[in-house]
Every structure is written in structure tokens, then in C-alpha cells.
Amino acid sequence: MKYTRFEKARIIGARALQISYGAPVLVDFPESMIDPIDVALLEFEKDLIPITVVKD
């Protein structure tokens, strides 16, 4: 699915917040990657983020 840059920013931001509050991470990531935004970007690139976008 193709997202606008605003949708992408909202999805990654929401997922990064979830990760920072202790949500389980859905992808293997290196131990040196400690920023939740980087982990959320990795999940977004692998299409693993469990967030649905409803377009009107």
C-alpha cells in the first residue's frame, strides 16, 4: 500500500511511541539500535507494523 508522507510519519511515530512504552518488537534488530524511531522504521520497511490506515 502506498502511503503519503504524512501517513508514514504518523504510523512510524505512533509505533515508536508504542515501542518506547514497552510494546513487543516485531523484527530482529541489532543491539546497537536503541532509538525506538529506528526500530519503527525497520518494522515499516519490512511491512510488519500492525496499524491500519483508513482512507476516506
Short mmCIF file of C-alpha atoms in Angstrom, two decimals:
data_model
loop_
_atom_site.label_atom_id
_atom_site.label_comp_id
_atom_site.label_asym_id
_atom_site.label_seq_id
_atom_site.Cartn_x
_atom_site.Cartn_y
_atom_site.Cartn_z
CA MET A 1 0.00 0.00 0.00
CA LYS A 2 1.25 3.48 -0.87
CA TYR A 3 1.17 6.00 1.98
CA THR A 4 1.55 9.76 1.89
CA ARG A 5 4.48 11.23 3.77
CA PHE A 6 2.08 12.40 6.47
CA GLU A 7 0.59 8.93 6.94
CA LYS A 8 4.07 7.41 7.04
CA ALA A 9 5.20 9.92 9.68
CA ARG A 10 2.10 9.26 11.80
CA ILE A 11 2.46 5.47 11.56
CA ILE A 12 6.16 5.49 12.43
CA GLY A 13 5.64 7.99 15.25
CA ALA A 14 2.78 6.01 16.78
CA ARG A 15 4.70 2.75 16.57
CA ALA A 16 7.85 4.33 18.04
CA LEU A 17 5.78 5.55 20.98
CA GLN A 18 4.38 2.06 21.49
CA ILE A 19 7.89 0.58 21.41
CA SER A 20 9.20 3.17 23.88
CA TYR A 21 6.40 2.19 26.30
CA GLY A 22 7.43 -1.46 26.14
CA ALA A 23 5.39 -2.97 23.30
CA PRO A 24 6.92 -6.13 21.83
CA VAL A 25 9.16 -5.53 18.84
CA LEU A 26 8.15 -7.49 15.73
CA VAL A 27 11.52 -7.61 14.00
CA ASP A 28 15.06 -8.65 14.94
CA PHE A 29 17.29 -5.61 15.29
CA PRO A 30 20.93 -5.09 16.26
CA GLU A 31 21.71 -4.32 19.90
CA SER A 32 23.35 -1.04 18.85
CA MET A 33 19.97 0.23 17.60
CA ILE A 34 18.46 1.78 20.73
CA ASP A 35 16.26 4.53 19.26
CA PRO A 36 12.59 3.45 19.00
CA ILE A 37 12.18 5.52 15.83
CA ASP A 38 14.88 3.49 14.10
CA VAL A 39 13.21 0.25 15.18
CA ALA A 40 9.82 1.54 13.96
CA LEU A 41 11.38 2.49 10.61
CA LEU A 42 12.82 -1.01 10.30
CA GLU A 43 9.39 -2.51 11.01
CA PHE A 44 7.79 -0.14 8.49
CA GLU A 45 10.28 -1.11 5.78
CA LYS A 46 9.52 -4.81 6.37
CA ASP A 47 5.75 -4.09 6.40
CA LEU A 48 5.29 -5.51 9.91
CA ILE A 49 3.59 -2.62 11.72
CA PRO A 50 0.15 -3.68 12.97
CA ILE A 51 -1.54 -0.33 12.27
CA THR A 52 -4.35 0.14 9.76
CA VAL A 53 -4.91 3.35 7.81
CA VAL A 54 -8.47 4.12 6.76
CA LYS A 55 -8.64 6.46 3.77
CA ASP A 56 -11.86 8.35 3.11
#
